[in-house]
Amino acid sequence: DGDKECIVEIDLKSGSHKDIAKGAIPNPGAMAKDGDILYVADYDKHCIVEIDLKNLSHRDIAKGATPLPRAMAKDGDILYVADGRKKCIVAIDLKNGSHKYIAKGAILNPWVMAKDGDILYVGDECKKCIVEIDIKKSSHRDIAKGATPRPRAMVKDGDSLYVADGTKQGITKITMPPDFALQEHDSPAADKMPAVETPVVEKIPEEKAGLDNPFALLSDTVILVHPHPFYYSNSAKYIPVYGRILRGFKRRIILTNDI
């Protein structure tokens, strides 16, 4: 919560709530959760705030490394942050606090990110496409150009990416050709992947997706959609689910297949 400058933990069964890490996050953005640890990107502090949900402690990591953190994905001791100002991926070592930049200049205006093995998929609003980044080689290529003019959330399931798009008012499904991510990423041009077979792009119609202004996807049976672009999160297991809409709070829409 940007106004309260904290995390609000809500008990979905009882409806009760409590504030965590008050004052620690003046302008929160993307979030990533790993067990009892919550990572929150903060636009004002230009860093990642690590919050221990068990003992309620918190600390700032990678100060100044991420001036405009938009999306995050965690893998072991490494936290990958798509930064809009650095226009690259910031890889933060959570053990020693060091960081390095990957695929500089590859992303212009990142909003969402999904990870699959050594591959990062970043939704770029400026380029209106998905940028696929090979973490090991720091190489990249643009896929599904024009398919996602305003990506606001993304999950990967099998060979497909599901992208919630604010302009298209629904879900765009991008299906990769067989072994698409495993195709050769070496190229005569540095940091560029060669052109490969084009992924299949299809839109899940608005009447099926039930969305008019999607901003977030959560998996494991629940999808949360916010009309505010900064608040979204991806859980550790990406399983897209579409179901009926419950219009509860003024600023929230909750989708689920089992209420």
mmCIF file of C-alpha atoms in Angstrom:
data_model
loop_
_atom_site.group_PDB
_atom_site.id
_atom_site.type_symbol
_atom_site.label_atom_id
_atom_site.label_comp_id
_atom_site.label_asym_id
_atom_site.label_seq_id
_atom_site.Cartn_x
_atom_site.Cartn_y
_atom_site.Cartn_z
ATOM 1 C CA ASP A 1 0.000 0.000 0.000
ATOM 2 C CA GLY A 2 1.628 3.228 -1.166
ATOM 3 C CA ASP A 3 -0.422 5.454 1.114
ATOM 4 C CA LYS A 4 0.264 3.409 4.243
ATOM 5 C CA GLU A 5 3.820 2.643 3.096
ATOM 6 C CA CYS A 6 3.562 -0.986 4.132
ATOM 7 C CA ILE A 7 2.366 -4.444 3.150
ATOM 8 C CA VAL A 8 -1.226 -5.248 4.046
ATOM 9 C CA GLU A 9 -1.696 -8.931 4.844
ATOM 10 C CA ILE A 10 -5.314 -10.047 4.395
ATOM 11 C CA ASP A 11 -6.756 -13.261 5.809
ATOM 12 C CA LEU A 12 -9.115 -14.434 3.049
ATOM 13 C CA LYS A 13 -11.072 -16.676 5.423
ATOM 14 C CA SER A 14 -11.814 -14.217 8.200
ATOM 15 C CA GLY A 15 -11.415 -10.985 6.271
ATOM 16 C CA SER A 16 -9.068 -9.641 8.941
ATOM 17 C CA HIS A 17 -5.895 -7.801 8.002
ATOM 18 C CA LYS A 18 -2.692 -6.425 9.475
ATOM 19 C CA ASP A 19 0.010 -4.012 8.369
ATOM 20 C CA ILE A 20 3.555 -5.313 7.923
ATOM 21 C CA ALA A 21 6.833 -3.383 7.650
ATOM 22 C CA LYS A 22 5.243 0.010 8.231
ATOM 23 C CA GLY A 23 7.155 2.845 6.606
ATOM 24 C CA ALA A 24 9.516 0.475 4.796
ATOM 25 C CA ILE A 25 8.030 0.905 1.319
ATOM 26 C CA PRO A 26 7.028 4.503 0.494
ATOM 27 C CA ASN A 27 6.266 3.720 -3.161
ATOM 28 C CA PRO A 28 5.860 -0.039 -3.690
ATOM 29 C CA GLY A 29 5.813 -1.691 -7.080
ATOM 30 C CA ALA A 30 6.401 -5.264 -8.175
ATOM 31 C CA MET A 31 6.497 -8.105 -5.660
ATOM 32 C CA ALA A 32 7.971 -11.597 -5.563
ATOM 33 C CA LYS A 33 7.495 -14.144 -2.778
ATOM 34 C CA ASP A 34 9.738 -17.023 -1.745
ATOM 35 C CA GLY A 35 8.581 -18.893 1.345
ATOM 36 C CA ASP A 36 8.434 -16.465 4.260
ATOM 37 C CA ILE A 37 10.387 -13.814 2.367
ATOM 38 C CA LEU A 38 8.687 -11.088 0.343
ATOM 39 C CA TYR A 39 10.616 -8.916 -2.095
ATOM 40 C CA VAL A 40 9.104 -5.531 -2.915
ATOM 41 C CA ALA A 41 10.442 -3.089 -5.488
ATOM 42 C CA ASP A 42 10.316 0.514 -4.287
ATOM 43 C CA TYR A 43 10.329 3.400 -6.763
ATOM 44 C CA ASP A 44 11.242 6.095 -4.244
ATOM 45 C CA LYS A 45 14.080 4.232 -2.537
ATOM 46 C CA HIS A 46 15.420 2.839 -5.841
ATOM 47 C CA CYS A 47 16.003 -0.546 -4.291
ATOM 48 C CA ILE A 48 14.426 -3.858 -3.357
ATOM 49 C CA VAL A 49 12.960 -4.198 0.128
ATOM 50 C CA GLU A 50 13.317 -7.701 1.568
ATOM 51 C CA ILE A 51 10.636 -8.444 4.168
ATOM 52 C CA ASP A 52 10.684 -11.465 6.475
ATOM 53 C CA LEU A 53 7.003 -12.274 6.997
ATOM 54 C CA LYS A 54 7.793 -14.527 9.958
ATOM 55 C CA ASN A 55 9.744 -12.179 12.213
ATOM 56 C CA LEU A 56 8.510 -9.011 10.423
ATOM 57 C CA SER A 57 12.021 -7.653 9.894
ATOM 58 C CA HIS A 58 13.073 -5.931 6.689
ATOM 59 C CA ARG A 59 16.146 -4.613 4.901
ATOM 60 C CA ASP A 60 16.984 -2.698 1.727
ATOM 61 C CA ILE A 61 19.100 -4.503 -0.854
ATOM 62 C CA ALA A 62 20.802 -3.357 -4.060
ATOM 63 C CA LYS A 63 20.362 0.326 -3.215
ATOM 64 C CA GLY A 64 20.542 2.481 -6.325
ATOM 65 C CA ALA A 65 20.847 -0.516 -8.632
ATOM 66 C CA THR A 66 17.215 -0.431 -9.703
ATOM 67 C CA PRO A 67 15.992 3.163 -10.231
ATOM 68 C CA LEU A 68 12.780 2.039 -11.934
ATOM 69 C CA PRO A 69 12.076 -1.613 -10.994
ATOM 70 C CA ARG A 70 9.010 -2.854 -12.839
ATOM 71 C CA ALA A 71 8.971 -6.659 -12.635
ATOM 72 C CA MET A 72 10.784 -9.370 -10.692
ATOM 73 C CA ALA A 73 11.505 -13.086 -10.803
ATOM 74 C CA LYS A 74 13.505 -15.090 -8.255
ATOM 75 C CA ASP A 75 15.695 -18.097 -8.936
ATOM 76 C CA GLY A 76 17.675 -19.473 -5.999
ATOM 77 C CA ASP A 77 19.881 -16.724 -4.592
ATOM 78 C CA ILE A 78 19.395 -14.483 -7.624
ATOM 79 C CA LEU A 79 16.624 -11.934 -8.010
ATOM 80 C CA TYR A 80 16.047 -10.725 -11.569
ATOM 81 C CA VAL A 81 14.594 -7.228 -11.896
ATOM 82 C CA ALA A 82 13.411 -5.631 -15.137
ATOM 83 C CA ASP A 83 14.321 -1.963 -14.839
ATOM 84 C CA GLY A 84 12.739 0.727 -16.997
ATOM 85 C CA ARG A 85 15.435 3.312 -16.494
ATOM 86 C CA LYS A 86 18.424 1.011 -16.906
ATOM 87 C CA LYS A 87 16.593 -0.646 -19.820
ATOM 88 C CA CYS A 88 17.941 -4.039 -18.893
ATOM 89 C CA ILE A 89 17.677 -6.898 -16.410
ATOM 90 C CA VAL A 90 19.368 -6.335 -13.060
ATOM 91 C CA ALA A 91 20.548 -9.625 -11.549
ATOM 92 C CA ILE A 92 20.891 -9.208 -7.779
ATOM 93 C CA ASP A 93 22.814 -11.696 -5.647
ATOM 94 C CA LEU A 94 20.747 -11.916 -2.460
ATOM 95 C CA LYS A 95 23.628 -13.410 -0.476
ATOM 96 C CA ASN A 96 26.225 -10.706 -0.940
ATOM 97 C CA GLY A 97 24.101 -7.866 -2.316
ATOM 98 C CA SER A 98 26.113 -7.519 -5.516
ATOM 99 C CA HIS A 99 24.429 -7.007 -8.870
ATOM 100 C CA LYS A 100 25.113 -7.107 -12.602
ATOM 101 C CA TYR A 101 23.285 -5.951 -15.710
ATOM 102 C CA ILE A 102 22.014 -8.351 -18.370
ATOM 103 C CA ALA A 103 20.892 -7.591 -21.935
ATOM 104 C CA LYS A 104 21.504 -3.846 -21.739
ATOM 105 C CA GLY A 105 19.212 -1.873 -24.022
ATOM 106 C CA ALA A 106 17.055 -4.904 -24.770
ATOM 107 C CA ILE A 107 14.007 -3.590 -22.923
ATOM 108 C CA LEU A 108 12.707 -0.041 -23.201
ATOM 109 C CA ASN A 109 9.578 0.021 -21.046
ATOM 110 C CA PRO A 110 9.204 -3.292 -19.186
ATOM 111 C CA TRP A 111 6.064 -4.066 -17.195
ATOM 112 C CA VAL A 112 5.876 -7.801 -16.612
ATOM 113 C CA MET A 113 8.189 -10.775 -16.499
ATOM 114 C CA ALA A 114 8.010 -14.574 -16.413
ATOM 115 C CA LYS A 115 10.893 -17.010 -15.989
ATOM 116 C CA ASP A 116 11.305 -20.462 -17.476
ATOM 117 C CA GLY A 117 14.656 -22.113 -16.826
ATOM 118 C CA ASP A 118 17.415 -19.881 -18.173
ATOM 119 C CA ILE A 119 14.944 -17.819 -20.199
ATOM 120 C CA LEU A 120 13.265 -14.598 -19.083
ATOM 121 C CA TYR A 121 10.199 -13.290 -20.888
ATOM 122 C CA VAL A 122 9.639 -9.545 -20.492
ATOM 123 C CA GLY A 123 6.554 -7.678 -21.666
ATOM 124 C CA ASP A 124 7.666 -4.353 -23.162
ATOM 125 C CA GLU A 125 5.051 -1.632 -23.634
ATOM 126 C CA CYS A 126 7.267 0.574 -25.792
ATOM 127 C CA LYS A 127 8.296 -2.215 -28.169
ATOM 128 C CA LYS A 128 4.801 -3.759 -27.994
ATOM 129 C CA CYS A 129 6.203 -7.252 -27.841
ATOM 130 C CA ILE A 130 7.719 -9.888 -25.587
ATOM 131 C CA VAL A 131 11.493 -9.756 -25.189
ATOM 132 C CA GLU A 132 13.001 -13.197 -24.687
ATOM 133 C CA ILE A 133 16.318 -13.074 -22.808
ATOM 134 C CA ASP A 134 18.792 -15.904 -22.398
ATOM 135 C CA ILE A 135 20.241 -15.300 -18.927
ATOM 136 C CA LYS A 136 23.395 -17.365 -19.429
ATOM 137 C CA LYS A 137 24.362 -15.806 -22.749
ATOM 138 C CA SER A 138 22.878 -12.371 -22.073
ATOM 139 C CA SER A 139 21.397 -12.555 -25.577
ATOM 140 C CA HIS A 140 17.898 -11.539 -26.538
ATOM 141 C CA ARG A 141 15.283 -11.427 -29.274
ATOM 142 C CA ASP A 142 11.862 -9.830 -29.717
ATOM 143 C CA ILE A 143 8.941 -12.209 -30.199
ATOM 144 C CA ALA A 144 5.241 -11.727 -30.944
ATOM 145 C CA LYS A 145 5.791 -8.170 -32.169
ATOM 146 C CA GLY A 146 2.655 -6.054 -31.953
ATOM 147 C CA ALA A 147 0.792 -8.732 -30.023
ATOM 148 C CA THR A 148 0.993 -7.028 -26.630
ATOM 149 C CA PRO A 149 0.693 -3.231 -26.906
ATOM 150 C CA ARG A 150 0.047 -2.793 -23.197
ATOM 151 C CA PRO A 151 1.164 -5.880 -21.233
ATOM 152 C CA ARG A 152 0.231 -5.731 -17.573
ATOM 153 C CA ALA A 153 0.658 -9.316 -16.370
ATOM 154 C CA MET A 154 2.118 -12.518 -17.708
ATOM 155 C CA VAL A 155 2.414 -16.177 -16.773
ATOM 156 C CA LYS A 156 3.959 -19.112 -18.611
ATOM 157 C CA ASP A 157 2.351 -22.528 -18.792
ATOM 158 C CA GLY A 158 4.032 -25.206 -20.880
ATOM 159 C CA ASP A 159 4.811 -23.820 -24.328
ATOM 160 C CA SER A 160 2.456 -20.878 -23.951
ATOM 161 C CA LEU A 161 2.640 -17.395 -22.493
ATOM 162 C CA TYR A 162 -0.585 -15.797 -21.262
ATOM 163 C CA VAL A 163 -0.461 -12.012 -21.304
ATOM 164 C CA ALA A 164 -3.080 -9.719 -19.771
ATOM 165 C CA ASP A 165 -3.203 -6.669 -22.034
ATOM 166 C CA GLY A 166 -4.833 -3.370 -21.118
ATOM 167 C CA THR A 167 -5.319 -2.217 -24.705
ATOM 168 C CA LYS A 168 -6.705 -5.477 -26.050
ATOM 169 C CA GLN A 169 -8.917 -5.837 -22.964
ATOM 170 C CA GLY A 170 -8.341 -9.515 -22.486
ATOM 171 C CA ILE A 171 -5.766 -12.295 -22.489
ATOM 172 C CA THR A 172 -3.328 -12.873 -25.347
ATOM 173 C CA LYS A 173 -2.046 -16.430 -25.667
ATOM 174 C CA ILE A 174 1.375 -16.820 -27.293
ATOM 175 C CA THR A 175 2.258 -20.416 -28.137
ATOM 176 C CA MET A 176 5.909 -21.198 -28.844
ATOM 177 C CA PRO A 177 6.958 -23.584 -31.630
ATOM 178 C CA PRO A 178 8.506 -26.893 -30.467
ATOM 179 C CA ASP A 179 11.867 -26.337 -28.758
ATOM 180 C CA PHE A 180 11.514 -22.595 -29.403
ATOM 181 C CA ALA A 181 13.498 -21.561 -26.330
ATOM 182 C CA LEU A 182 16.126 -24.226 -27.052
ATOM 183 C CA GLN A 183 16.858 -23.084 -30.602
ATOM 184 C CA GLU A 184 20.306 -21.709 -31.224
ATOM 185 C CA HIS A 185 20.763 -18.325 -29.590
ATOM 186 C CA ASP A 186 24.176 -17.554 -31.054
ATOM 187 C CA SER A 187 24.248 -14.844 -33.682
ATOM 188 C CA PRO A 188 26.876 -12.967 -35.711
ATOM 189 C CA ALA A 189 25.530 -9.782 -34.132
ATOM 190 C CA ALA A 190 26.450 -9.474 -30.464
ATOM 191 C CA ASP A 191 23.626 -9.914 -27.963
ATOM 192 C CA LYS A 192 21.103 -10.726 -30.699
ATOM 193 C CA MET A 193 19.301 -13.996 -31.319
ATOM 194 C CA PRO A 194 18.625 -15.111 -34.895
ATOM 195 C CA ALA A 195 15.158 -15.027 -36.411
ATOM 196 C CA VAL A 196 13.290 -18.267 -35.799
ATOM 197 C CA GLU A 197 9.886 -19.729 -36.463
ATOM 198 C CA THR A 198 7.245 -17.250 -35.344
ATOM 199 C CA PRO A 199 5.158 -18.096 -32.250
ATOM 200 C CA VAL A 200 1.412 -18.453 -32.713
ATOM 201 C CA VAL A 201 -0.526 -15.540 -31.238
ATOM 202 C CA GLU A 202 -4.216 -15.720 -30.395
ATOM 203 C CA LYS A 203 -6.488 -13.591 -28.276
ATOM 204 C CA ILE A 204 -8.793 -15.063 -25.661
ATOM 205 C CA PRO A 205 -11.900 -12.945 -26.329
ATOM 206 C CA GLU A 206 -13.056 -10.455 -23.726
ATOM 207 C CA GLU A 207 -16.301 -12.323 -23.189
ATOM 208 C CA LYS A 208 -14.314 -15.447 -22.281
ATOM 209 C CA ALA A 209 -11.568 -13.762 -20.300
ATOM 210 C CA GLY A 210 -14.041 -11.453 -18.557
ATOM 211 C CA LEU A 211 -11.556 -8.586 -18.374
ATOM 212 C CA ASP A 212 -11.868 -4.972 -19.471
ATOM 213 C CA ASN A 213 -8.697 -3.516 -17.935
ATOM 214 C CA PRO A 214 -6.426 -6.310 -16.728
ATOM 215 C CA PHE A 215 -3.392 -5.490 -14.625
ATOM 216 C CA ALA A 216 -2.372 -8.634 -12.785
ATOM 217 C CA LEU A 217 -2.365 -12.407 -12.893
ATOM 218 C CA LEU A 218 -1.873 -14.790 -10.014
ATOM 219 C CA SER A 219 -1.735 -18.517 -10.430
ATOM 220 C CA ASP A 220 -2.647 -21.587 -8.378
ATOM 221 C CA THR A 221 -6.413 -21.142 -8.916
ATOM 222 C CA VAL A 222 -6.589 -17.385 -8.297
ATOM 223 C CA ILE A 223 -6.084 -14.404 -10.569
ATOM 224 C CA LEU A 224 -6.103 -10.872 -9.169
ATOM 225 C CA VAL A 225 -6.720 -7.922 -11.472
ATOM 226 C CA HIS A 226 -6.063 -4.367 -10.316
ATOM 227 C CA PRO A 227 -6.983 -1.163 -12.146
ATOM 228 C CA HIS A 228 -3.708 0.288 -10.831
ATOM 229 C CA PRO A 229 -0.664 -0.619 -12.958
ATOM 230 C CA PHE A 230 1.927 -0.897 -10.198
ATOM 231 C CA TYR A 231 0.426 -3.596 -7.992
ATOM 232 C CA TYR A 232 0.847 -7.071 -9.328
ATOM 233 C CA SER A 233 2.553 -10.266 -8.346
ATOM 234 C CA ASN A 234 3.376 -13.677 -9.729
ATOM 235 C CA SER A 235 3.412 -16.734 -7.520
ATOM 236 C CA ALA A 236 6.049 -19.444 -7.797
ATOM 237 C CA LYS A 237 3.878 -21.778 -9.850
ATOM 238 C CA TYR A 238 2.340 -20.373 -13.024
ATOM 239 C CA ILE A 239 -1.021 -21.948 -13.836
ATOM 240 C CA PRO A 240 -3.383 -19.578 -15.676
ATOM 241 C CA VAL A 241 -7.001 -19.924 -14.605
ATOM 242 C CA TYR A 242 -10.045 -18.173 -16.000
ATOM 243 C CA GLY A 243 -13.386 -18.099 -14.224
ATOM 244 C CA ARG A 244 -16.266 -15.912 -13.226
ATOM 245 C CA ILE A 245 -15.809 -12.384 -11.927
ATOM 246 C CA LEU A 246 -16.675 -11.174 -8.453
ATOM 247 C CA ARG A 247 -16.918 -7.406 -8.193
ATOM 248 C CA GLY A 248 -16.237 -6.677 -4.557
ATOM 249 C CA PHE A 249 -14.066 -3.758 -3.570
ATOM 250 C CA LYS A 250 -14.130 -0.651 -5.689
ATOM 251 C CA ARG A 251 -10.526 -1.027 -6.831
ATOM 252 C CA ARG A 252 -10.336 -4.793 -7.143
ATOM 253 C CA ILE A 253 -11.634 -7.584 -9.317
ATOM 254 C CA ILE A 254 -11.069 -11.155 -8.202
ATOM 255 C CA LEU A 255 -11.289 -14.025 -10.654
ATOM 256 C CA THR A 256 -11.374 -17.604 -9.515
ATOM 257 C CA ASN A 257 -12.657 -20.951 -10.665
ATOM 258 C CA ASP A 258 -13.628 -22.077 -7.179
ATOM 259 C CA ILE A 259 -15.141 -19.596 -4.714
#
